[in-house]
Amino acid sequence: MPSHIVLVGLPGSGKSTVGKMAADAMSTFVIDIDSLLVREMGMPISQIFGMVGEARFREMERDAVKTALARDPCVIVPGGGWAAQPGQLESVKASALVIYLKCHPNVATKRSEQGEARPLLAGADPGEKMRTLLQEREPFYVLADHQVDADGPPAEAVAAEVMNLGRQYGGWFVRQGH
């Protein structure tokens, strides 16, 4: 039986996009933790974050990832800060292949500005905040089983690399043509 695939990286690194592409090609489903929490709470992440605070939000993320790991193998996409919580990567490695989508902070900032508001990037200089996030989180991100360059290649190429790693190290079968 294949293992789960957990994608980690900065906000804007392409985790959600790549996760959907990879899951489709591997004939499985993706569990996007932020999307799941938005559906459960009935409000955007920025409002959830503001309402419950960062500590409670991280607890909700941890619980949602644990629940996802109890399901059939799939692609799991936690928020960018999940992996930076001590012990999180170690707690999933027994049942998941963890892949770090490595992305330059400037690229991640530009991508993030096109999507939903991200609470930790709010303020005067989102680029500087993204650089700070990378500095704080990368020591955790590099604990992933594998790294994939996510800021140069198109999302399809990044997804192809994730699928290749899933096939090589996670026991996944990938449909022909992908």
CSV table of C-alpha atoms in Angstrom, one decimal:
chain,number,residue,atom,x,y,z
A,1,MET,CA,0.0,0.0,0.0
A,2,PRO,CA,1.4,3.4,-0.9
A,3,SER,CA,2.2,6.0,1.8
A,4,HIS,CA,0.7,9.4,2.1
A,5,ILE,CA,2.5,12.3,0.4
A,6,VAL,CA,2.7,15.4,2.6
A,7,LEU,CA,3.8,18.6,0.8
A,8,VAL,CA,5.4,21.4,2.9
A,9,GLY,CA,6.8,24.8,2.1
A,10,LEU,CA,6.2,28.5,2.2
A,11,PRO,CA,2.9,30.1,1.5
A,12,GLY,CA,2.9,30.5,-2.3
A,13,SER,CA,5.3,27.7,-3.0
A,14,GLY,CA,2.6,25.9,-4.9
A,15,LYS,CA,1.6,23.2,-2.4
A,16,SER,CA,-2.2,23.3,-3.2
A,17,THR,CA,-1.8,23.5,-7.0
A,18,VAL,CA,0.9,20.8,-7.2
A,19,GLY,CA,-1.0,18.7,-4.7
A,20,LYS,CA,-4.1,18.7,-6.8
A,21,MET,CA,-2.2,17.8,-10.0
A,22,ALA,CA,-0.2,15.0,-8.4
A,23,ALA,CA,-3.2,13.5,-6.7
A,24,ASP,CA,-5.2,13.5,-9.9
A,25,ALA,CA,-2.4,11.8,-11.8
A,26,MET,CA,-2.0,9.2,-9.1
A,27,SER,CA,-5.8,8.5,-9.0
A,28,THR,CA,-6.1,9.6,-5.4
A,29,PHE,CA,-7.5,12.6,-3.6
A,30,VAL,CA,-5.9,15.7,-2.0
A,31,ILE,CA,-6.7,16.9,1.4
A,32,ASP,CA,-5.9,20.6,1.6
A,33,ILE,CA,-5.9,21.4,5.3
A,34,ASP,CA,-6.5,25.1,4.9
A,35,SER,CA,-9.5,24.4,2.6
A,36,LEU,CA,-10.8,21.8,5.0
A,37,LEU,CA,-10.6,24.3,7.9
A,38,VAL,CA,-12.3,27.0,5.8
A,39,ARG,CA,-15.2,24.6,5.0
A,40,GLU,CA,-15.5,23.4,8.7
A,41,MET,CA,-15.4,26.9,10.1
A,42,GLY,CA,-17.4,28.7,7.4
A,43,MET,CA,-14.9,31.6,7.1
A,44,PRO,CA,-11.6,32.4,5.4
A,45,ILE,CA,-8.3,31.4,7.1
A,46,SER,CA,-7.5,35.1,7.9
A,47,GLN,CA,-10.8,35.2,10.0
A,48,ILE,CA,-10.2,31.9,11.6
A,49,PHE,CA,-6.7,33.0,12.5
A,50,GLY,CA,-7.9,36.3,13.9
A,51,MET,CA,-10.7,34.7,15.8
A,52,VAL,CA,-8.9,31.8,17.5
A,53,GLY,CA,-5.2,33.0,17.4
A,54,GLU,CA,-2.1,31.3,16.0
A,55,ALA,CA,-1.7,28.7,18.8
A,56,ARG,CA,-5.3,27.4,18.5
A,57,PHE,CA,-5.1,27.5,14.7
A,58,ARG,CA,-1.9,25.4,14.7
A,59,GLU,CA,-3.7,22.9,17.0
A,60,MET,CA,-6.5,22.7,14.5
A,61,GLU,CA,-4.0,22.1,11.7
A,62,ARG,CA,-2.3,19.3,13.7
A,63,ASP,CA,-5.6,17.6,14.4
A,64,ALA,CA,-6.7,17.9,10.8
A,65,VAL,CA,-3.4,16.3,9.5
A,66,LYS,CA,-3.8,13.5,12.1
A,67,THR,CA,-7.3,12.8,10.8
A,68,ALA,CA,-6.1,12.9,7.2
A,69,LEU,CA,-3.4,10.4,7.9
A,70,ALA,CA,-6.0,8.0,9.3
A,71,ARG,CA,-7.7,7.9,5.8
A,72,ASP,CA,-6.6,5.9,2.7
A,73,PRO,CA,-3.3,7.1,1.3
A,74,CYS,CA,-3.6,10.5,-0.4
A,75,VAL,CA,-1.8,13.8,-0.9
A,76,ILE,CA,-2.0,16.0,2.2
A,77,VAL,CA,-1.3,19.8,1.9
A,78,PRO,CA,-1.0,21.4,5.3
A,79,GLY,CA,-0.6,25.2,5.6
A,80,GLY,CA,3.0,26.6,5.4
A,81,GLY,CA,3.4,26.9,9.2
A,82,TRP,CA,2.3,23.4,10.1
A,83,ALA,CA,5.8,21.9,9.4
A,84,ALA,CA,7.5,24.5,11.5
A,85,GLN,CA,5.8,23.3,14.7
A,86,PRO,CA,8.3,21.1,16.6
A,87,GLY,CA,7.7,17.4,16.1
A,88,GLN,CA,5.2,17.6,13.2
A,89,LEU,CA,7.4,16.2,10.4
A,90,GLU,CA,8.7,13.5,12.6
A,91,SER,CA,5.2,12.5,13.6
A,92,VAL,CA,4.1,11.8,10.0
A,93,LYS,CA,7.2,10.2,8.6
A,94,ALA,CA,6.1,6.7,9.6
A,95,SER,CA,3.1,6.9,7.3
A,96,ALA,CA,4.0,9.6,4.8
A,97,LEU,CA,6.6,10.7,2.3
A,98,VAL,CA,7.3,14.4,3.1
A,99,ILE,CA,8.3,16.6,0.2
A,100,TYR,CA,9.5,20.2,0.6
A,101,LEU,CA,8.6,22.5,-2.3
A,102,LYS,CA,11.5,24.8,-2.1
A,103,CYS,CA,10.7,28.3,-3.3
A,104,HIS,CA,12.5,31.6,-3.1
A,105,PRO,CA,10.7,34.1,-0.8
A,106,ASN,CA,10.3,36.7,-3.6
A,107,VAL,CA,8.6,34.1,-5.8
A,108,ALA,CA,6.4,32.9,-3.0
A,109,THR,CA,5.5,36.5,-2.1
A,110,LYS,CA,4.4,37.3,-5.6
A,111,ARG,CA,2.3,34.2,-5.9
A,112,SER,CA,0.8,34.8,-2.4
A,113,GLU,CA,-0.3,38.3,-3.4
A,114,GLN,CA,-2.5,36.7,-6.1
A,115,GLY,CA,-4.5,34.5,-3.7
A,116,GLU,CA,-6.4,34.6,-0.5
A,117,ALA,CA,-5.1,37.0,2.2
A,118,ARG,CA,-2.5,35.3,4.4
A,119,PRO,CA,-2.6,36.5,8.0
A,120,LEU,CA,1.2,36.2,8.6
A,121,LEU,CA,2.0,38.3,5.5
A,122,ALA,CA,-0.4,41.2,6.4
A,123,GLY,CA,1.3,44.5,6.8
A,124,ALA,CA,3.7,46.9,5.2
A,125,ASP,CA,6.3,44.6,3.6
A,126,PRO,CA,5.0,41.1,2.7
A,127,GLY,CA,8.4,40.3,1.0
A,128,GLU,CA,10.3,41.0,4.2
A,129,LYS,CA,7.8,38.9,6.2
A,130,MET,CA,8.2,36.0,3.7
A,131,ARG,CA,12.0,36.1,4.1
A,132,THR,CA,11.5,36.1,7.9
A,133,LEU,CA,9.1,33.1,7.6
A,134,LEU,CA,11.7,31.2,5.5
A,135,GLN,CA,14.4,31.9,7.9
A,136,GLU,CA,12.3,30.6,10.8
A,137,ARG,CA,10.8,27.6,9.0
A,138,GLU,CA,13.5,26.3,6.7
A,139,PRO,CA,15.3,24.4,9.5
A,140,PHE,CA,12.1,22.4,9.8
A,141,TYR,CA,11.4,22.2,6.0
A,142,VAL,CA,14.8,20.7,5.3
A,143,LEU,CA,13.8,17.7,7.6
A,144,ALA,CA,11.5,16.5,4.8
A,145,ASP,CA,12.4,13.3,3.0
A,146,HIS,CA,13.0,15.1,-0.3
A,147,GLN,CA,13.2,18.6,-1.8
A,148,VAL,CA,11.8,19.8,-5.1
A,149,ASP,CA,12.6,23.1,-6.7
A,150,ALA,CA,9.3,24.9,-6.9
A,151,ASP,CA,10.1,28.4,-8.0
A,152,GLY,CA,11.6,27.9,-11.5
A,153,PRO,CA,9.7,25.1,-13.2
A,154,PRO,CA,6.0,25.3,-14.1
A,155,ALA,CA,3.6,23.6,-11.6
A,156,GLU,CA,3.2,20.7,-14.0
A,157,ALA,CA,6.9,19.9,-13.8
A,158,VAL,CA,6.9,20.2,-10.0
A,159,ALA,CA,3.9,17.9,-9.9
A,160,ALA,CA,5.7,15.4,-12.2
A,161,GLU,CA,8.7,15.4,-9.8
A,162,VAL,CA,6.4,14.8,-6.8
A,163,MET,CA,4.8,11.9,-8.7
A,164,ASN,CA,8.2,10.5,-9.5
A,165,LEU,CA,9.2,10.6,-5.8
A,166,GLY,CA,5.9,9.1,-4.9
A,167,ARG,CA,6.6,6.2,-7.3
A,168,GLN,CA,10.2,5.7,-6.2
A,169,TYR,CA,9.8,6.1,-2.5
A,170,GLY,CA,6.1,6.0,-1.6
A,171,GLY,CA,4.9,3.0,-3.5
A,172,TRP,CA,2.6,4.9,-5.8
A,173,PHE,CA,1.6,3.8,-9.3
A,174,VAL,CA,1.2,6.7,-11.7
A,175,ARG,CA,-1.1,6.5,-14.7
A,176,GLN,CA,0.4,6.4,-18.1
A,177,GLY,CA,0.8,9.8,-19.7
A,178,HIS,CA,1.7,11.5,-16.4
